PDB file of C-alpha atoms in Angstrom:
ATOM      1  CA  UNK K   1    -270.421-176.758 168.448  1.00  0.00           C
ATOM      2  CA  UNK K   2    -268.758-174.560 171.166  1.00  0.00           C
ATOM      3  CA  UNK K   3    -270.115-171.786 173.757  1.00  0.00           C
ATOM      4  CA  UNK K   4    -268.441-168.297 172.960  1.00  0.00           C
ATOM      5  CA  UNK K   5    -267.225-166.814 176.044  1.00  0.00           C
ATOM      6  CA  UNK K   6    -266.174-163.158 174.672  1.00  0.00           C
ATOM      7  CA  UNK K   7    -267.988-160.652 172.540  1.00  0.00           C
ATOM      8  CA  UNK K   8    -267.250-160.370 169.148  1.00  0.00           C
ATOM      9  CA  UNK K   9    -266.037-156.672 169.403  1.00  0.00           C
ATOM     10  CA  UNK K  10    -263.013-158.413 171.358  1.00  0.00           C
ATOM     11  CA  UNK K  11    -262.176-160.559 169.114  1.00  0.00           C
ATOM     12  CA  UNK K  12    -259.830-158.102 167.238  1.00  0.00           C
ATOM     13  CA  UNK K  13    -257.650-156.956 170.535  1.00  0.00           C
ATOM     14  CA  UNK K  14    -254.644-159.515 170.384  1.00  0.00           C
ATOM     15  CA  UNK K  15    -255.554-161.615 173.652  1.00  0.00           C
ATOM     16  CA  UNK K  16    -253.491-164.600 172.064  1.00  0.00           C
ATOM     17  CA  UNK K  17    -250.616-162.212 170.269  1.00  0.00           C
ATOM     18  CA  UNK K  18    -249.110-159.853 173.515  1.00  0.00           C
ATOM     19  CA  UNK K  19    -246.114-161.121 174.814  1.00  0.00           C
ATOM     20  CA  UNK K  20    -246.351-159.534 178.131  1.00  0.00           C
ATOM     21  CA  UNK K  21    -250.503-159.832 178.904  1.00  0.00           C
ATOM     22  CA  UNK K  22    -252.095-158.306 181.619  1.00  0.00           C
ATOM     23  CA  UNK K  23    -252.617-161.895 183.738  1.00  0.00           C
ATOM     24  CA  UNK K  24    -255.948-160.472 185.164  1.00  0.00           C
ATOM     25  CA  UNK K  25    -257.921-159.764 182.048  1.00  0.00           C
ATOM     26  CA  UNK K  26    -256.354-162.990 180.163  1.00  0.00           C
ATOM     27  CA  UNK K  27    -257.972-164.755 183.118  1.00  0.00           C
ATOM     28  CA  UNK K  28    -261.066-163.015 182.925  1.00  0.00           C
ATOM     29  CA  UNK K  29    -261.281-162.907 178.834  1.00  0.00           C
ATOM     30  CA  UNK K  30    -258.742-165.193 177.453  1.00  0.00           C
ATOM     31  CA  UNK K  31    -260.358-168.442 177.383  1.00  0.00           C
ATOM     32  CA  UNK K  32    -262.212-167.554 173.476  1.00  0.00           C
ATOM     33  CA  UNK K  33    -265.051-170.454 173.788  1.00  0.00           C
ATOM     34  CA  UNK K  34    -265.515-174.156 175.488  1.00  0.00           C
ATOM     35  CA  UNK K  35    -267.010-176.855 173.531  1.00  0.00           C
ATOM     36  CA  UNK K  36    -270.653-177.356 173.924  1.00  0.00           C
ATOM     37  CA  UNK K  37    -270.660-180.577 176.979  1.00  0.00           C
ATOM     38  CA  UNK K  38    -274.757-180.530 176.488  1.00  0.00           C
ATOM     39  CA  UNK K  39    -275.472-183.872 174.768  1.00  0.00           C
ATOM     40  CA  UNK K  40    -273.208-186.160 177.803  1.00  0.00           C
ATOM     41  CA  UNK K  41    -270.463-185.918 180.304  1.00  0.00           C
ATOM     42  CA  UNK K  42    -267.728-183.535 180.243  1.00  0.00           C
ATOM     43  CA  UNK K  43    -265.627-183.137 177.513  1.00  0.00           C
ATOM     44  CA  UNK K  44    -261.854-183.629 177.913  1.00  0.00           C
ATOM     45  CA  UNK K  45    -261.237-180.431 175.937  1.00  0.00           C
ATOM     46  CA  UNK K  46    -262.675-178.191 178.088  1.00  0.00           C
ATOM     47  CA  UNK K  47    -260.429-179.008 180.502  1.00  0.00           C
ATOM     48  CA  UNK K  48    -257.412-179.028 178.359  1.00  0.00           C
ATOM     49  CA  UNK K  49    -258.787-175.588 176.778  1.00  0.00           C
ATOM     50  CA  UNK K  50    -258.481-174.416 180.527  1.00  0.00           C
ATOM     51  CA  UNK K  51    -255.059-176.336 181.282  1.00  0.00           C
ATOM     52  CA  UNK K  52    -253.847-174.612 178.353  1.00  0.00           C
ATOM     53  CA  UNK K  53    -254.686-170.957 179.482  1.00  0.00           C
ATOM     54  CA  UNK K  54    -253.325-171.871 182.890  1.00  0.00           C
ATOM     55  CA  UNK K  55    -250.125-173.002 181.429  1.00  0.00           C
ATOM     56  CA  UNK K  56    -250.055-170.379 179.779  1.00  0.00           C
ATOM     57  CA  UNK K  57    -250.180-167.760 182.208  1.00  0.00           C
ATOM     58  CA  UNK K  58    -248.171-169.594 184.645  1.00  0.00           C
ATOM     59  CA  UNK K  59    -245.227-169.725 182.662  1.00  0.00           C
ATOM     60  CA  UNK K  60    -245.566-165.810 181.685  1.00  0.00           C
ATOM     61  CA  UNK K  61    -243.380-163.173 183.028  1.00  0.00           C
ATOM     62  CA  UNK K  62    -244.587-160.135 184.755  1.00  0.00           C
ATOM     63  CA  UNK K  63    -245.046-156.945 182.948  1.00  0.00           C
ATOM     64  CA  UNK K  64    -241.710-154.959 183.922  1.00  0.00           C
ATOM     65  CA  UNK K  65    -243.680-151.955 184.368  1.00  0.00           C
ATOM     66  CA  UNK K  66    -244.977-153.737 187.930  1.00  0.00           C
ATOM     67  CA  UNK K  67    -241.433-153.708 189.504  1.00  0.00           C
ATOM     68  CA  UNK K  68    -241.403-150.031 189.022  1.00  0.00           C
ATOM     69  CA  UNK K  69    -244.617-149.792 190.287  1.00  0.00           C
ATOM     70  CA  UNK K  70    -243.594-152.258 193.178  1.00  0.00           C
ATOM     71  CA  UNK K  71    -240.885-149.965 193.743  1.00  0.00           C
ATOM     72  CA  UNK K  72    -242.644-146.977 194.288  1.00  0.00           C
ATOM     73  CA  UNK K  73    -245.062-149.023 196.749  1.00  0.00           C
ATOM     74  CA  UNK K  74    -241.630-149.451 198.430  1.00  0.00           C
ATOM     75  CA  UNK K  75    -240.960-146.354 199.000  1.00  0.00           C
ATOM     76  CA  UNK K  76    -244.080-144.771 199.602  1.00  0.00           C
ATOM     77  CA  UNK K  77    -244.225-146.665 202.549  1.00  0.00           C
ATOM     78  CA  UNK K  78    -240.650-146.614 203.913  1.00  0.00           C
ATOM     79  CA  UNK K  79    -241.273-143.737 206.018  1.00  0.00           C
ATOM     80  CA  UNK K  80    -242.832-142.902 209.459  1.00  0.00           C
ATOM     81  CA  UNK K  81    -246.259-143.906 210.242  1.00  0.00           C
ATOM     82  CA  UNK K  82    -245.642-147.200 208.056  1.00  0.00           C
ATOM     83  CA  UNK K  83    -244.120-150.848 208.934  1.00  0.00           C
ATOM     84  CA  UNK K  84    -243.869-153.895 206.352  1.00  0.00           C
ATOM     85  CA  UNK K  85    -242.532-157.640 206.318  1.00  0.00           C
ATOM     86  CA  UNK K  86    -241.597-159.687 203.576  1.00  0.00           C
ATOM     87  CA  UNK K  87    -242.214-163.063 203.417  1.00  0.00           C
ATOM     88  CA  UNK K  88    -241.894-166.135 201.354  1.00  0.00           C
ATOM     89  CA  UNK K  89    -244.401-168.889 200.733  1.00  0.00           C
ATOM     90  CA  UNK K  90    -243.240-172.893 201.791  1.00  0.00           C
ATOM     91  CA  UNK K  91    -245.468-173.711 198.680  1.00  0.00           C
ATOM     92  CA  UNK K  92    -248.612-172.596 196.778  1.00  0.00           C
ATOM     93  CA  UNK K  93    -251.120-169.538 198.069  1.00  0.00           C
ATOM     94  CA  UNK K  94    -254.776-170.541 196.861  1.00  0.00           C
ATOM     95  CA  UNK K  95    -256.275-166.515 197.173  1.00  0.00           C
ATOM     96  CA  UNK K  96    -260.211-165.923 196.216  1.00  0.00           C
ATOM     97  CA  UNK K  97    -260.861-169.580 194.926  1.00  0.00           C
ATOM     98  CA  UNK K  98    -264.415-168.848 194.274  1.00  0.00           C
ATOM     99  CA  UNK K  99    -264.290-165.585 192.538  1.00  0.00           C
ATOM    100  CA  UNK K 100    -266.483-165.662 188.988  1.00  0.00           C
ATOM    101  CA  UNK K 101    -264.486-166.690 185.661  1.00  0.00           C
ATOM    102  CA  UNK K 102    -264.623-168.767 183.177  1.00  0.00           C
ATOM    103  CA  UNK K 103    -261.906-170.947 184.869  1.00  0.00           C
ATOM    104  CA  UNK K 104    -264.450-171.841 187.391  1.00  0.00           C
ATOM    105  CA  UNK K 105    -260.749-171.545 189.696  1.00  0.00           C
ATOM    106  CA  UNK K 106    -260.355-168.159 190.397  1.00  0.00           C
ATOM    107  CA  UNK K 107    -257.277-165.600 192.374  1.00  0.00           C
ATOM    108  CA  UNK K 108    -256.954-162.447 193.766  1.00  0.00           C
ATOM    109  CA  UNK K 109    -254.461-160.298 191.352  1.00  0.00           C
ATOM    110  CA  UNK K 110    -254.116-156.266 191.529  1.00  0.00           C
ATOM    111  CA  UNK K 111    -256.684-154.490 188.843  1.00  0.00           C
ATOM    112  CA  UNK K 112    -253.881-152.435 187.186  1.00  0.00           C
ATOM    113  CA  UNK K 113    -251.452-154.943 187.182  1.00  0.00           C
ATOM    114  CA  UNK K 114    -252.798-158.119 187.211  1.00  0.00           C
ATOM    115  CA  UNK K 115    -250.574-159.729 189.629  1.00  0.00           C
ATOM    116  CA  UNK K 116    -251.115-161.706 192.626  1.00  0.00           C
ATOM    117  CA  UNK K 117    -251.877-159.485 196.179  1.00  0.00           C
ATOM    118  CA  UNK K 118    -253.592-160.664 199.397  1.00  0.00           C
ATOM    119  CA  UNK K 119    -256.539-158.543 200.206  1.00  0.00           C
ATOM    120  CA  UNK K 120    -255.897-156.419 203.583  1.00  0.00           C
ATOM    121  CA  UNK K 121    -259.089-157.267 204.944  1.00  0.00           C
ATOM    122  CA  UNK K 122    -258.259-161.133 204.818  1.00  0.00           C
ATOM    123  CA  UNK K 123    -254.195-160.288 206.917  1.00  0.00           C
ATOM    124  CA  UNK K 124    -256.691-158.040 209.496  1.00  0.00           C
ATOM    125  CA  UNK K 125    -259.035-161.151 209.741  1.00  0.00           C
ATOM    126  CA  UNK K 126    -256.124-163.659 210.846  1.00  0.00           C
ATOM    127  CA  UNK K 127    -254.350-161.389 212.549  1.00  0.00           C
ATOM    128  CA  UNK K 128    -257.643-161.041 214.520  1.00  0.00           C
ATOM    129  CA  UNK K 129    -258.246-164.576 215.024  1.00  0.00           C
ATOM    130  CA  UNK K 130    -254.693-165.202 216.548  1.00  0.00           C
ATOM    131  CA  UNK K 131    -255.014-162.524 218.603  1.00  0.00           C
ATOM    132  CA  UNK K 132    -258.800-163.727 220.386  1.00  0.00           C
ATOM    133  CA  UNK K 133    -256.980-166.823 220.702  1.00  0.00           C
ATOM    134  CA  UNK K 134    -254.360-165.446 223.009  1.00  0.00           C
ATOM    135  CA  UNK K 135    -256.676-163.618 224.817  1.00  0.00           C
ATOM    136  CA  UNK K 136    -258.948-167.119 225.579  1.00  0.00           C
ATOM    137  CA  UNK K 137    -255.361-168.721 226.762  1.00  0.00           C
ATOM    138  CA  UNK K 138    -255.538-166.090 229.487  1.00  0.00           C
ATOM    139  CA  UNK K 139    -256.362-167.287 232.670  1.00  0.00           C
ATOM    140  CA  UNK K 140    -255.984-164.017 234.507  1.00  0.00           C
ATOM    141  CA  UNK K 141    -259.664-162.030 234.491  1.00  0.00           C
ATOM    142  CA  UNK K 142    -257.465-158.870 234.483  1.00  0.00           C
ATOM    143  CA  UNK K 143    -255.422-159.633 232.107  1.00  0.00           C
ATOM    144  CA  UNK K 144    -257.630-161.177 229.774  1.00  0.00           C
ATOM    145  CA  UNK K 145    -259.536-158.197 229.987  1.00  0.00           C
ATOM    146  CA  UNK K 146    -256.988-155.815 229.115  1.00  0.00           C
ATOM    147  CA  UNK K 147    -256.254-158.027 225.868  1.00  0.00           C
ATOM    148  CA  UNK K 148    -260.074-157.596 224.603  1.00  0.00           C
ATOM    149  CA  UNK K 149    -259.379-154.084 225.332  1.00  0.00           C
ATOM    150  CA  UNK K 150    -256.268-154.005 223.169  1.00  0.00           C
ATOM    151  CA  UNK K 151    -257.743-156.161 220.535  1.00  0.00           C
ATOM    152  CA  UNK K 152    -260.526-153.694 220.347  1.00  0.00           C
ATOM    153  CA  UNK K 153    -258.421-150.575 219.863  1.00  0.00           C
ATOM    154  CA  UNK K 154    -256.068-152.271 217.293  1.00  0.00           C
ATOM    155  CA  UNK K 155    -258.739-153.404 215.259  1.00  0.00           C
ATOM    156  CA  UNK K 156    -261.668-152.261 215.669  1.00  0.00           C
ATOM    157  CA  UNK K 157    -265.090-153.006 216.772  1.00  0.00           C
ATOM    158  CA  UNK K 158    -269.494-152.307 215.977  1.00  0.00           C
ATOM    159  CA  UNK K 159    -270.986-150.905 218.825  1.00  0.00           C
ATOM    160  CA  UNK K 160    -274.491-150.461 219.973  1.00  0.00           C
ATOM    161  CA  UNK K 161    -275.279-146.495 218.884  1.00  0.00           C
ATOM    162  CA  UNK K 162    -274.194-147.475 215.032  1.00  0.00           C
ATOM    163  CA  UNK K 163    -271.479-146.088 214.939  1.00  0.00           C
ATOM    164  CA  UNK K 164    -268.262-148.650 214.660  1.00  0.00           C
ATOM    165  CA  UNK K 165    -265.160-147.871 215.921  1.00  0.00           C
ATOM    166  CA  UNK K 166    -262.149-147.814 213.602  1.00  0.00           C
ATOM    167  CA  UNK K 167    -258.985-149.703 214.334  1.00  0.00           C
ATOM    168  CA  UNK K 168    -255.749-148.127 215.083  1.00  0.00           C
ATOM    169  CA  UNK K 169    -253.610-150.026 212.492  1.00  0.00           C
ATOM    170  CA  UNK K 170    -254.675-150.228 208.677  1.00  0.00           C
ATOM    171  CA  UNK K 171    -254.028-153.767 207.136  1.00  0.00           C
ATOM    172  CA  UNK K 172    -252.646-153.059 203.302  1.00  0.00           C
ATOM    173  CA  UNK K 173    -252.775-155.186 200.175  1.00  0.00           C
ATOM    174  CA  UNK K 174    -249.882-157.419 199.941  1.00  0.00           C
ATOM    175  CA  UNK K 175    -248.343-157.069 196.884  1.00  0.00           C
ATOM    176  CA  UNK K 176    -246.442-159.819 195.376  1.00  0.00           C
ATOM    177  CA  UNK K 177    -242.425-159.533 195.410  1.00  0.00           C
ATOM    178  CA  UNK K 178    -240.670-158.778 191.919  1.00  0.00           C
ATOM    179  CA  UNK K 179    -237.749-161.073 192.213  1.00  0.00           C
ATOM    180  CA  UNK K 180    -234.890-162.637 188.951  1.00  0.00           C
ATOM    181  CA  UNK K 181    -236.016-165.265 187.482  1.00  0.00           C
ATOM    182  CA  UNK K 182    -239.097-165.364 189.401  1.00  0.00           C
ATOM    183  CA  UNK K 183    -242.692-166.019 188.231  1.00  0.00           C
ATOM    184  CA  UNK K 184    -246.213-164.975 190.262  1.00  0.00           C
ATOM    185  CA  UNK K 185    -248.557-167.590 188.850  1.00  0.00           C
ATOM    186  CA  UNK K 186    -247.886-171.335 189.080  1.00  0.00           C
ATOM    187  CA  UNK K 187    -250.237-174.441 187.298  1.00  0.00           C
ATOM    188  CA  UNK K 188    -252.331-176.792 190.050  1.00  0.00           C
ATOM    189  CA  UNK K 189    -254.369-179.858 189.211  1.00  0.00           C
ATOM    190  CA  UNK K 190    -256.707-181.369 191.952  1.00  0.00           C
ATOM    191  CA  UNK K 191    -258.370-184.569 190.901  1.00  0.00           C
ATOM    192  CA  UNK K 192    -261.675-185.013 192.889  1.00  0.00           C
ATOM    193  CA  UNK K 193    -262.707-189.228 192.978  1.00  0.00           C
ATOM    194  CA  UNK K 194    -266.429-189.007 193.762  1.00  0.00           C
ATOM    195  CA  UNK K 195    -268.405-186.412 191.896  1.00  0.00           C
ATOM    196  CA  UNK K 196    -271.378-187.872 191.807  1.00  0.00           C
ATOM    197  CA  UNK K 197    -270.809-188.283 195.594  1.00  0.00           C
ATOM    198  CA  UNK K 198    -270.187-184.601 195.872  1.00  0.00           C
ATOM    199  CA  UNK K 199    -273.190-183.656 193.242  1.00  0.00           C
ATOM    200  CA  UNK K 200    -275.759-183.398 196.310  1.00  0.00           C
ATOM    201  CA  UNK K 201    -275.235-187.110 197.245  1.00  0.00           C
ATOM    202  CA  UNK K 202    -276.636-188.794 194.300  1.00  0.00           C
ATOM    203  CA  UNK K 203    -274.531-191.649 194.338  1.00  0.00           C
ATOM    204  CA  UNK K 204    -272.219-193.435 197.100  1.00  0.00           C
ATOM    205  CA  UNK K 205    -268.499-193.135 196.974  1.00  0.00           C
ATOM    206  CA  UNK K 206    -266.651-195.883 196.326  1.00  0.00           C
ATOM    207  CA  UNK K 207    -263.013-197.035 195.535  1.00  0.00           C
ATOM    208  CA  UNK K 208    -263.926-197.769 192.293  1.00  0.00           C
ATOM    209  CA  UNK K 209    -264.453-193.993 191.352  1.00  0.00           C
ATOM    210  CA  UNK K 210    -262.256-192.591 188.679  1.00  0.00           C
ATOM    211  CA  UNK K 211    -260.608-189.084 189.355  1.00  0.00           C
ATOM    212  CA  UNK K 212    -261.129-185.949 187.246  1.00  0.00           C
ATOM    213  CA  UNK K 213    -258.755-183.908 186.996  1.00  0.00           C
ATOM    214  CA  UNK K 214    -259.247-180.311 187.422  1.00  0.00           C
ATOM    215  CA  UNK K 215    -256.808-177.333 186.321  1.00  0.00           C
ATOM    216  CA  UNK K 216    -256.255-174.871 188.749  1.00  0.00           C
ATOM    217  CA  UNK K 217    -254.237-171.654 188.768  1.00  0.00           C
ATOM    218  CA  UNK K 218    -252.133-170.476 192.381  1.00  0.00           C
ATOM    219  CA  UNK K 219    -249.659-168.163 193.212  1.00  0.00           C
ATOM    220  CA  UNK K 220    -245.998-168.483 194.341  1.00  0.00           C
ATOM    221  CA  UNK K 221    -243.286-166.302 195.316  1.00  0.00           C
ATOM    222  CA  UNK K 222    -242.848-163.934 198.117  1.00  0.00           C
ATOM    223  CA  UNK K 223    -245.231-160.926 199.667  1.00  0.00           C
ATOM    224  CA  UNK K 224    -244.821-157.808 200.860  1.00  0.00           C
ATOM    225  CA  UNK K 225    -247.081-156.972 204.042  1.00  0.00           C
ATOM    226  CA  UNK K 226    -247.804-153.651 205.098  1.00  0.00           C
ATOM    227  CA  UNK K 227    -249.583-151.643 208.030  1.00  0.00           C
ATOM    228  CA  UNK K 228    -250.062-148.171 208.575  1.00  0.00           C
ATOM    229  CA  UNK K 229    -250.661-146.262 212.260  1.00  0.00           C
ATOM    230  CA  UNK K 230    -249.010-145.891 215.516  1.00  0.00           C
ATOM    231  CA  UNK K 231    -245.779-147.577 215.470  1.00  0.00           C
ATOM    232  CA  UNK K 232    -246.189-149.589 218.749  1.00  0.00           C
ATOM    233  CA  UNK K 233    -249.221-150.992 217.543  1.00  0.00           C
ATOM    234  CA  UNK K 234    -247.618-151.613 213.916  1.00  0.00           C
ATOM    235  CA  UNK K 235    -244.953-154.040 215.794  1.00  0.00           C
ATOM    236  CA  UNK K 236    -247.572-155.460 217.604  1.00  0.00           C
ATOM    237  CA  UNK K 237    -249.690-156.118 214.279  1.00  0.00           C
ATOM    238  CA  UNK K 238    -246.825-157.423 212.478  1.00  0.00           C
ATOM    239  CA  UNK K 239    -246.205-159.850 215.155  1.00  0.00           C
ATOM    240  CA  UNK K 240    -249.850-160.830 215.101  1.00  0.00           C
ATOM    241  CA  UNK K 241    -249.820-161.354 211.327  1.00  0.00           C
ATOM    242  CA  UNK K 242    -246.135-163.068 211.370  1.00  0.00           C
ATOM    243  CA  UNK K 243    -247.279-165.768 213.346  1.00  0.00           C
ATOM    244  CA  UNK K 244    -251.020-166.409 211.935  1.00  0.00           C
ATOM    245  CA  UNK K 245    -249.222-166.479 208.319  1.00  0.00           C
ATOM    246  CA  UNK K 246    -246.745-168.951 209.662  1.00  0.00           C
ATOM    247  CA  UNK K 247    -248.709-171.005 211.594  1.00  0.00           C
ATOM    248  CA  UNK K 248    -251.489-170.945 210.143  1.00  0.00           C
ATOM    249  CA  UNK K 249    -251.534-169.678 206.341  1.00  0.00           C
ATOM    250  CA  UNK K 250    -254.142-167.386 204.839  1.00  0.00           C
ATOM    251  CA  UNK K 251    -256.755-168.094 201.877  1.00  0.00           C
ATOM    252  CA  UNK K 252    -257.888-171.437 200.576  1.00  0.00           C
ATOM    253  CA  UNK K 253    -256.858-175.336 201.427  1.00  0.00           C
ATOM    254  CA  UNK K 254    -254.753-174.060 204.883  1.00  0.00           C
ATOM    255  CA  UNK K 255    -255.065-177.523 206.411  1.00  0.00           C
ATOM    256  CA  UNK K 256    -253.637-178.813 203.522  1.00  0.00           C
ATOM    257  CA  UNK K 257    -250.412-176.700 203.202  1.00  0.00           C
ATOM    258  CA  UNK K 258    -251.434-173.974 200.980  1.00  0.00           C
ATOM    259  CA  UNK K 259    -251.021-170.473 201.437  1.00  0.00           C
ATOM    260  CA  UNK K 260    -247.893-170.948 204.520  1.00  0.00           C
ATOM    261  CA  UNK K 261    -245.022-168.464 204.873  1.00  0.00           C
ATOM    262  CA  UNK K 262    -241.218-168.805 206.315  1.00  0.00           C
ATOM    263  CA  UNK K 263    -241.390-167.098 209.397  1.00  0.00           C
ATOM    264  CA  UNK K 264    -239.436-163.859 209.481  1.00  0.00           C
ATOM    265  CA  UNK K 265    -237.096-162.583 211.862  1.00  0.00           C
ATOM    266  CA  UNK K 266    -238.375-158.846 211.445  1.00  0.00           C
ATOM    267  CA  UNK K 267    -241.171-159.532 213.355  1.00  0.00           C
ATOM    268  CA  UNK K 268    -239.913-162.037 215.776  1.00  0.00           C
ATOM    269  CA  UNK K 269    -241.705-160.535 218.860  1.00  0.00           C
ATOM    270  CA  UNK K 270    -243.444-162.341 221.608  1.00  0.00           C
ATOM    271  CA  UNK K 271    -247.023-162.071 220.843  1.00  0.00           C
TER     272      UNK K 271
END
């Protein structure tokens, strides 16, 4: 007996037919049903009924429609008030891990599109962090000063009469990078040794645990990065982000690798 995971008014739109899906909503509806795990452990097909949709959407190619749209991103923003990067990942970006699917692995992707992005609120929140950290390298009172200043105009801050203060320098969605031959989504596997370990401690972890592999999906590629204000303080931002995205990565599993970008020379400013 299996669970159904879509509604039976779905079940006629061709979910398993298209050739060129939207990734999102076959991540969202395209597993059909996982086999009922009630009556013992976990089943090896619902994993390989989740490998499978992973596979599948890793090796699909992205709707051509989103390099127009990618295009007129482009240019929308190639004018005054506007500065972007483009960088490429060293490896794998793990983006909104925890986000509810059926997968139970989930990513960021665009709504219309379905394709990978990096939410602006995430590049404002590193860019942030690097940026406090210069300022508690300063030894100088004055100077350090003058950087919380700076770090309060540039991005903002609450303040005691309710009313926050809005940073000079808007932090935009990064879209993922159309490239030949080039594909957004790629297949991960992590095999956790000690779930009963991790289960709330009900058990000791030994070396005698067996792993259990785990499908994941990630993205790949390269990213387009874009602020919007003052163009001083765009530079500045750019440099902020440049270095926290190449020293220190953005979304999930950082310490281990993920989510790491080739630094660009566009933005190779002293920060």
């Amino acid at each position: 007996m299996s669970i159904p995971l879509r509604r039976q008014a779905l079940e006629r739109l061709p979910y398993d037919d298209s050739r060129r899906p939207n990734m999102g909503l076959l991540l969202r509806r395209g597993l059909k049903e996982l086999p009922d795990d009630s009556q013992g452990s976990k089943s090896d097909k619902t994993g390989n009924a989740k490998a499978e949709l992973i596979g599948r959407i890793s090796q699909a190619d992205p709707d051509p429609g989103y390099a127009w749209a990618y295009r007129r991103w482009c240019e929308a923003t190639a004018v005054d008030g506007f500065e972007a990067i483009e960088l490429a990942l060293i490896g794998r970006l793990y983006i909104g891990l925890t986000r509810d699917n059926p997968l139970e692995t989930g990513i960021t992707v665009g709504h219309a599109w379905g394709m990978p992005m990096i939410p602006g609120s995430a590049l404002k929140g590193i860019s942030r962090h690097i940026a406090r950290a210069q300022k508690e390298r300063q030894a100088d009172p004055i100077a350090k000063k003058r950087l919380g200043d700076a770090i309060v105009h540039l991005f903002g801050a609450a303040t005691d009469d309710d009313s926050p203060e809005a940073g000079a320098v808007v932090f935009h969605d990064a879209w993922w990078t159309p490239t030949p031959n080039s594909k957004p989504f790629a297949a991960e596997v992590v095999t956790p040794h000690h779930t009963a370990y991790y289960n709330l401690g009900s058990a000791y972890a030994t070396d005698f645990d067996a792993p259990v592999p785990a499908a994941q999906i990630a993205a790949q590629g390269r990213f387009r990065f874009v602020v919007e204000g003052d163009p001083g303080w765009c530079k500045l931002a750019l440099a902020l982000l440049n270095v926290a995205l190449t020293q220190h990565g953005v979304g999930g599993k950082t310490t281990s690798g993920y989510g790491l970008f080739r630094a660009s020379p566009q933005s190779a400013a002293n920060v």
